[in-house]
Amino acid sequence: MKRDNPDLSSAHPRSALAGLFDLTGKVAIVTGCNTGLGAAMAIALAAAGCDIVGGNRSEAAATSARVEAAGRRFVDVRADLSTLEPIERLVTGAVEAFGRVDILVNNAGLIRRCDALDFTEADWDAVIDVNLKSVFFLSQAVARQMLGQGSGGKIVNVASMLSFQGGIRVPSYTASKSGVLGLTRLLANEWAGRDINVNAIAPGYMETDNTAPLREDTQRSGEIVKRIPAGRWGVPEDLAGAVVFLASRASDYVHGHTLAVDGGWLAR
Ligand code: NAD
């Protein structure tokens, strides 16, 4: 299972090290990349050399333009991940376009806010179906493809601070993201020995549509910033280094880890 390691004692250790993060020729599926964190991660992977397959409910024109500006190709597969219907289409779309899948970023997700006492079954199912159920079955479909290719792969799930903490008024979201952390470990246990790395990124409080209502509440937003050691909300580009690391050879011996990119929030 051991892969070729770079020779860091060579005459060019810096380029050997940079090679660890090089994704030239790799193919990545990124779900929900028409906006927010998914867009930033797709653009970062393209900058590192990947062609991108976007799994989106609606057109991802801005992301596509940025990926192509980086000299890479972008294929959009229309995918509403509230059901399992698009799962196989995403994998076959990637294989038809680029011949393979090397990386999966399970980013698509949503949140519903309401007191636990009033929380509805519809708000429970809507969140669990996208944030947890589709994450598992897309990972399964992609892992089958990767095993068929015989050259390993990288799966990066998107967890949350609420993979570690309880949160408030977001019961299905907390359940889903706590589930993502556990699933990341389970899949790593099953697939690490088969050259597939499964890890997760847990973003802290990031400026995206997802958190717009929270940021509009100036009192709550102020309390949050005060508690972040870095003293600011994160921006989507803050995830670039983490996603390239977890998608690249640099993380070949990292399995089942959930990496917080949170300005120090969890350290408090
Ligand atoms: P966002 O609302 O900007 O993006 C969410 C993405 O998921 C969009 O592309 C949306 O179209 C997609 N999506 C939602 N439902 C879908 C469905 N049924 N089918 C296909 N795609 C669907 O929010 P974001 O902050 O960029 O969120 C991205 C991920 O990061 C989510 O999993 C979210 O839970 C997670 N996250 C965000 C934060 C934050 O502070 N913004 C923190 C922790 C985790």
mmCIF file of C-alpha atoms in Angstrom, residues 2-251:
data_model
loop_
_atom_site.group_PDB
_atom_site.id
_atom_site.type_symbol
_atom_site.label_atom_id
_atom_site.label_comp_id
_atom_site.label_asym_id
_atom_site.label_seq_id
_atom_site.Cartn_x
_atom_site.Cartn_y
_atom_site.Cartn_z
ATOM 1 C CA LYS A 2 2.982 2.296 0.422
ATOM 2 C CA ARG A 3 3.176 4.953 -2.263
ATOM 3 C CA ASP A 4 6.300 6.543 -3.762
ATOM 4 C CA ASN A 5 7.665 9.124 -1.392
ATOM 5 C CA PRO A 6 9.397 12.283 -2.614
ATOM 6 C CA ASP A 7 13.143 12.508 -2.062
ATOM 7 C CA LEU A 8 13.378 15.494 0.261
ATOM 8 C CA SER A 9 17.150 15.069 0.494
ATOM 9 C CA SER A 10 17.492 15.562 -3.279
ATOM 10 C CA ALA A 11 19.095 18.596 -4.925
ATOM 11 C CA HIS A 12 15.631 20.170 -5.210
ATOM 12 C CA PRO A 13 13.848 19.491 -1.920
ATOM 13 C CA ARG A 14 11.486 22.440 -2.378
ATOM 14 C CA SER A 15 10.146 21.139 -5.665
ATOM 15 C CA ALA A 16 9.941 17.615 -4.227
ATOM 16 C CA LEU A 17 7.884 19.040 -1.388
ATOM 17 C CA ALA A 18 5.681 21.079 -3.745
ATOM 18 C CA GLY A 19 5.132 17.877 -5.716
ATOM 19 C CA LEU A 20 3.383 16.412 -2.683
ATOM 20 C CA PHE A 21 0.567 18.918 -3.188
ATOM 21 C CA ASP A 22 0.454 18.727 -6.997
ATOM 22 C CA LEU A 23 -2.881 17.461 -8.325
ATOM 23 C CA THR A 24 -2.097 17.714 -12.029
ATOM 24 C CA GLY A 25 -4.210 15.266 -14.028
ATOM 25 C CA LYS A 26 -6.474 14.383 -11.099
ATOM 26 C CA VAL A 27 -10.264 14.474 -11.351
ATOM 27 C CA ALA A 28 -12.348 15.770 -8.451
ATOM 28 C CA ILE A 29 -16.086 15.643 -7.889
ATOM 29 C CA VAL A 30 -17.176 18.577 -5.702
ATOM 30 C CA THR A 31 -20.817 18.746 -4.657
ATOM 31 C CA GLY A 32 -22.533 22.087 -4.112
ATOM 32 C CA CYS A 33 -19.736 24.066 -5.737
ATOM 33 C CA ASN A 34 -21.838 26.802 -7.311
ATOM 34 C CA THR A 35 -21.386 28.986 -4.232
ATOM 35 C CA GLY A 36 -19.736 29.398 -0.837
ATOM 36 C CA LEU A 37 -17.237 26.895 0.510
ATOM 37 C CA GLY A 38 -17.753 24.404 -2.326
ATOM 38 C CA ALA A 39 -16.886 27.020 -4.950
ATOM 39 C CA ALA A 40 -13.718 28.015 -3.088
ATOM 40 C CA MET A 41 -12.639 24.382 -2.672
ATOM 41 C CA ALA A 42 -13.287 23.565 -6.357
ATOM 42 C CA ILE A 43 -11.241 26.598 -7.414
ATOM 43 C CA ALA A 44 -8.400 25.643 -5.031
ATOM 44 C CA LEU A 45 -8.332 22.066 -6.379
ATOM 45 C CA ALA A 46 -8.252 23.422 -9.942
ATOM 46 C CA ALA A 47 -5.374 25.724 -9.015
ATOM 47 C CA ALA A 48 -3.518 22.614 -7.795
ATOM 48 C CA GLY A 49 -4.148 20.901 -11.149
ATOM 49 C CA CYS A 50 -7.519 19.113 -10.969
ATOM 50 C CA ASP A 51 -10.287 18.909 -13.504
ATOM 51 C CA ILE A 52 -13.575 19.411 -11.689
ATOM 52 C CA VAL A 53 -16.959 17.720 -11.887
ATOM 53 C CA GLY A 54 -19.531 19.852 -10.111
ATOM 54 C CA GLY A 55 -22.618 18.244 -8.630
ATOM 55 C CA ASN A 56 -25.038 21.151 -8.434
ATOM 56 C CA ARG A 57 -28.753 21.837 -8.294
ATOM 57 C CA SER A 58 -28.295 24.866 -10.528
ATOM 58 C CA GLU A 59 -25.717 26.199 -12.949
ATOM 59 C CA ALA A 60 -22.254 26.877 -11.555
ATOM 60 C CA ALA A 61 -21.196 29.455 -14.151
ATOM 61 C CA ALA A 62 -18.919 31.522 -11.906
ATOM 62 C CA THR A 63 -17.087 28.450 -10.571
ATOM 63 C CA SER A 64 -16.774 27.008 -14.062
ATOM 64 C CA ALA A 65 -15.237 30.276 -15.312
ATOM 65 C CA ARG A 66 -12.718 30.353 -12.444
ATOM 66 C CA VAL A 67 -11.741 26.698 -12.977
ATOM 67 C CA GLU A 68 -11.261 27.311 -16.711
ATOM 68 C CA ALA A 69 -9.258 30.472 -15.974
ATOM 69 C CA ALA A 70 -6.912 28.217 -13.998
ATOM 70 C CA GLY A 71 -6.455 26.152 -17.171
ATOM 71 C CA ARG A 72 -8.602 23.215 -16.059
ATOM 72 C CA ARG A 73 -11.831 21.703 -17.311
ATOM 73 C CA PHE A 74 -15.192 21.909 -15.549
ATOM 74 C CA VAL A 75 -18.162 19.623 -16.128
ATOM 75 C CA ASP A 76 -21.484 20.352 -14.504
ATOM 76 C CA VAL A 77 -23.706 17.403 -13.587
ATOM 77 C CA ARG A 78 -27.143 18.541 -12.462
ATOM 78 C CA ALA A 79 -27.674 16.890 -9.082
ATOM 79 C CA ASP A 80 -30.279 17.390 -6.387
ATOM 80 C CA LEU A 81 -28.785 15.384 -3.541
ATOM 81 C CA SER A 82 -31.983 15.306 -1.495
ATOM 82 C CA THR A 83 -32.467 11.897 -3.155
ATOM 83 C CA LEU A 84 -30.049 9.192 -4.265
ATOM 84 C CA GLU A 85 -31.113 9.581 -7.903
ATOM 85 C CA PRO A 86 -28.077 11.632 -9.030
ATOM 86 C CA ILE A 87 -25.443 9.461 -7.310
ATOM 87 C CA GLU A 88 -24.660 7.100 -10.205
ATOM 88 C CA ARG A 89 -25.057 9.932 -12.752
ATOM 89 C CA LEU A 90 -22.376 11.918 -10.952
ATOM 90 C CA VAL A 91 -19.883 9.082 -11.123
ATOM 91 C CA THR A 92 -20.681 8.125 -14.724
ATOM 92 C CA GLY A 93 -20.659 11.824 -15.694
ATOM 93 C CA ALA A 94 -17.131 12.142 -14.323
ATOM 94 C CA VAL A 95 -15.949 8.938 -15.977
ATOM 95 C CA GLU A 96 -17.514 9.853 -19.340
ATOM 96 C CA ALA A 97 -15.945 13.324 -19.245
ATOM 97 C CA PHE A 98 -12.523 12.571 -17.795
ATOM 98 C CA GLY A 99 -12.166 8.789 -17.588
ATOM 99 C CA ARG A 100 -11.748 8.530 -13.826
ATOM 100 C CA VAL A 101 -12.428 9.904 -10.335
ATOM 101 C CA ASP A 102 -9.566 10.548 -7.903
ATOM 102 C CA ILE A 103 -11.096 12.910 -5.356
ATOM 103 C CA LEU A 104 -14.551 13.436 -3.884
ATOM 104 C CA VAL A 105 -15.458 16.491 -1.824
ATOM 105 C CA ASN A 106 -18.807 15.967 -0.104
ATOM 106 C CA ASN A 107 -19.642 19.620 0.421
ATOM 107 C CA ALA A 108 -23.356 20.089 -0.404
ATOM 108 C CA GLY A 109 -25.349 20.760 2.717
ATOM 109 C CA LEU A 110 -28.096 22.766 4.306
ATOM 110 C CA ILE A 111 -29.284 23.885 7.706
ATOM 111 C CA ARG A 112 -32.766 24.407 9.202
ATOM 112 C CA ARG A 113 -33.217 26.503 12.321
ATOM 113 C CA CYS A 114 -36.053 26.050 14.817
ATOM 114 C CA ASP A 115 -36.477 25.298 18.538
ATOM 115 C CA ALA A 116 -36.201 21.566 19.216
ATOM 116 C CA LEU A 117 -39.717 21.575 20.688
ATOM 117 C CA ASP A 118 -41.206 22.776 17.397
ATOM 118 C CA PHE A 119 -38.838 21.064 14.954
ATOM 119 C CA THR A 120 -40.677 19.238 12.143
ATOM 120 C CA GLU A 121 -40.077 15.886 10.490
ATOM 121 C CA ALA A 122 -39.733 17.717 7.155
ATOM 122 C CA ASP A 123 -36.860 19.825 8.530
ATOM 123 C CA TRP A 124 -35.288 16.710 10.009
ATOM 124 C CA ASP A 125 -35.451 14.694 6.769
ATOM 125 C CA ALA A 126 -34.423 17.557 4.466
ATOM 126 C CA VAL A 127 -31.147 18.038 6.326
ATOM 127 C CA ILE A 128 -30.315 14.402 7.045
ATOM 128 C CA ASP A 129 -30.990 13.341 3.448
ATOM 129 C CA VAL A 130 -28.477 15.798 1.937
ATOM 130 C CA ASN A 131 -25.928 16.180 4.746
ATOM 131 C CA LEU A 132 -25.652 12.520 5.732
ATOM 132 C CA LYS A 133 -27.486 9.988 3.557
ATOM 133 C CA SER A 134 -26.212 11.293 0.207
ATOM 134 C CA VAL A 135 -22.731 11.755 1.666
ATOM 135 C CA PHE A 136 -22.609 8.051 2.497
ATOM 136 C CA PHE A 137 -24.033 6.745 -0.768
ATOM 137 C CA LEU A 138 -21.963 9.071 -2.959
ATOM 138 C CA SER A 139 -18.854 8.014 -1.043
ATOM 139 C CA GLN A 140 -19.821 4.373 -1.608
ATOM 140 C CA ALA A 141 -20.335 4.884 -5.360
ATOM 141 C CA VAL A 142 -17.081 6.830 -5.740
ATOM 142 C CA ALA A 143 -15.101 4.318 -3.655
ATOM 143 C CA ARG A 144 -16.345 1.492 -5.896
ATOM 144 C CA GLN A 145 -15.108 3.478 -8.921
ATOM 145 C CA MET A 146 -11.758 4.208 -7.238
ATOM 146 C CA LEU A 147 -11.251 0.552 -6.331
ATOM 147 C CA GLY A 148 -12.002 -0.400 -9.939
ATOM 148 C CA GLN A 149 -9.357 2.058 -11.132
ATOM 149 C CA GLY A 150 -6.827 0.539 -8.741
ATOM 150 C CA SER A 151 -4.984 3.756 -7.912
ATOM 151 C CA GLY A 152 -6.502 4.808 -4.616
ATOM 152 C CA GLY A 153 -8.320 8.046 -3.943
ATOM 153 C CA LYS A 154 -9.195 10.820 -1.549
ATOM 154 C CA ILE A 155 -12.559 11.572 0.021
ATOM 155 C CA VAL A 156 -12.998 14.841 1.908
ATOM 156 C CA ASN A 157 -16.218 15.326 3.834
ATOM 157 C CA VAL A 158 -17.403 18.672 5.137
ATOM 158 C CA ALA A 159 -18.140 18.494 8.838
ATOM 159 C CA SER A 160 -18.766 21.455 11.182
ATOM 160 C CA MET A 161 -18.141 22.849 14.645
ATOM 161 C CA LEU A 162 -21.392 20.996 15.385
ATOM 162 C CA SER A 163 -19.571 17.722 14.763
ATOM 163 C CA PHE A 164 -17.940 18.508 18.141
ATOM 164 C CA GLN A 165 -20.456 20.750 19.880
ATOM 165 C CA GLY A 166 -24.209 20.730 20.414
ATOM 166 C CA GLY A 167 -25.279 23.995 18.871
ATOM 167 C CA ILE A 168 -28.741 25.404 19.458
ATOM 168 C CA ARG A 169 -31.966 25.376 17.400
ATOM 169 C CA VAL A 170 -30.365 23.189 14.702
ATOM 170 C CA PRO A 171 -31.119 19.591 15.784
ATOM 171 C CA SER A 172 -30.990 17.901 12.379
ATOM 172 C CA TYR A 173 -27.860 19.821 11.408
ATOM 173 C CA THR A 174 -26.030 18.831 14.595
ATOM 174 C CA ALA A 175 -27.120 15.213 14.138
ATOM 175 C CA SER A 176 -25.999 15.214 10.505
ATOM 176 C CA LYS A 177 -22.605 16.812 11.089
ATOM 177 C CA SER A 178 -21.887 14.664 14.157
ATOM 178 C CA GLY A 179 -22.782 11.755 11.871
ATOM 179 C CA VAL A 180 -20.363 12.991 9.221
ATOM 180 C CA LEU A 181 -17.526 12.870 11.757
ATOM 181 C CA GLY A 182 -18.390 9.282 12.721
ATOM 182 C CA LEU A 183 -18.878 8.208 9.126
ATOM 183 C CA THR A 184 -15.496 9.681 8.217
ATOM 184 C CA ARG A 185 -13.901 7.426 10.825
ATOM 185 C CA LEU A 186 -15.890 4.363 9.802
ATOM 186 C CA LEU A 187 -15.080 4.727 6.106
ATOM 187 C CA ALA A 188 -11.419 5.338 6.931
ATOM 188 C CA ASN A 189 -11.367 2.118 8.963
ATOM 189 C CA GLU A 190 -12.773 0.165 6.017
ATOM 190 C CA TRP A 191 -10.890 1.816 3.156
ATOM 191 C CA ALA A 192 -7.510 3.017 4.524
ATOM 192 C CA GLY A 193 -6.023 -0.382 3.732
ATOM 193 C CA ARG A 194 -7.300 -0.054 0.180
ATOM 194 C CA ASP A 195 -5.493 3.241 -0.520
ATOM 195 C CA ILE A 196 -8.523 5.470 -0.112
ATOM 196 C CA ASN A 197 -8.079 8.273 2.410
ATOM 197 C CA VAL A 198 -11.287 9.467 4.040
ATOM 198 C CA ASN A 199 -10.998 12.652 6.087
ATOM 199 C CA ALA A 200 -13.102 15.707 6.826
ATOM 200 C CA ILE A 201 -12.755 19.447 7.166
ATOM 201 C CA ALA A 202 -14.713 21.122 9.946
ATOM 202 C CA PRO A 203 -15.085 24.767 8.979
ATOM 203 C CA GLY A 204 -15.637 27.252 11.757
ATOM 204 C CA TYR A 205 -17.916 30.240 11.318
ATOM 205 C CA MET A 206 -17.521 31.166 7.647
ATOM 206 C CA GLU A 207 -19.035 33.996 5.617
ATOM 207 C CA THR A 208 -21.418 32.215 3.212
ATOM 208 C CA ASP A 209 -25.163 32.153 2.382
ATOM 209 C CA ASN A 210 -25.494 29.391 4.967
ATOM 210 C CA THR A 211 -24.585 31.790 7.793
ATOM 211 C CA ALA A 212 -26.195 34.964 6.403
ATOM 212 C CA PRO A 213 -29.075 34.891 8.945
ATOM 213 C CA LEU A 214 -26.569 34.468 11.784
ATOM 214 C CA ARG A 215 -24.442 37.373 10.564
ATOM 215 C CA GLU A 216 -27.521 39.587 10.157
ATOM 216 C CA ASP A 217 -28.194 39.113 13.892
ATOM 217 C CA THR A 218 -25.620 41.677 14.998
ATOM 218 C CA GLN A 219 -25.743 40.682 18.656
ATOM 219 C CA ARG A 220 -25.193 36.967 17.926
ATOM 220 C CA SER A 221 -22.568 37.733 15.285
ATOM 221 C CA GLY A 222 -20.695 39.982 17.741
ATOM 222 C CA GLU A 223 -20.745 37.245 20.398
ATOM 223 C CA ILE A 224 -19.370 34.745 17.876
ATOM 224 C CA VAL A 225 -16.494 36.965 16.721
ATOM 225 C CA LYS A 226 -15.562 37.725 20.329
ATOM 226 C CA ARG A 227 -15.192 33.975 20.950
ATOM 227 C CA ILE A 228 -13.013 33.310 17.863
ATOM 228 C CA PRO A 229 -9.324 33.576 18.818
ATOM 229 C CA ALA A 230 -8.476 34.770 15.281
ATOM 230 C CA GLY A 231 -10.928 37.636 15.835
ATOM 231 C CA ARG A 232 -12.818 37.333 12.555
ATOM 232 C CA TRP A 233 -15.271 35.169 10.624
ATOM 233 C CA GLY A 234 -13.598 32.789 8.197
ATOM 234 C CA VAL A 235 -13.872 33.288 4.445
ATOM 235 C CA PRO A 236 -14.286 30.437 1.925
ATOM 236 C CA GLU A 237 -10.686 30.806 0.710
ATOM 237 C CA ASP A 238 -9.506 29.845 4.212
ATOM 238 C CA LEU A 239 -10.315 26.230 3.243
ATOM 239 C CA ALA A 240 -8.033 26.172 0.176
ATOM 240 C CA GLY A 241 -4.923 24.803 1.909
ATOM 241 C CA ALA A 242 -6.817 22.191 3.915
ATOM 242 C CA VAL A 243 -8.701 20.755 0.948
ATOM 243 C CA VAL A 244 -5.602 20.567 -1.268
ATOM 244 C CA PHE A 245 -3.688 18.900 1.583
ATOM 245 C CA LEU A 246 -6.389 16.288 2.180
ATOM 246 C CA ALA A 247 -6.788 15.675 -1.582
ATOM 247 C CA SER A 248 -3.066 15.269 -2.239
ATOM 248 C CA ARG A 249 -0.197 12.844 -1.588
ATOM 249 C CA ALA A 250 0.818 15.094 1.304
ATOM 250 C CA SER A 251 -1.914 13.440 3.382
#
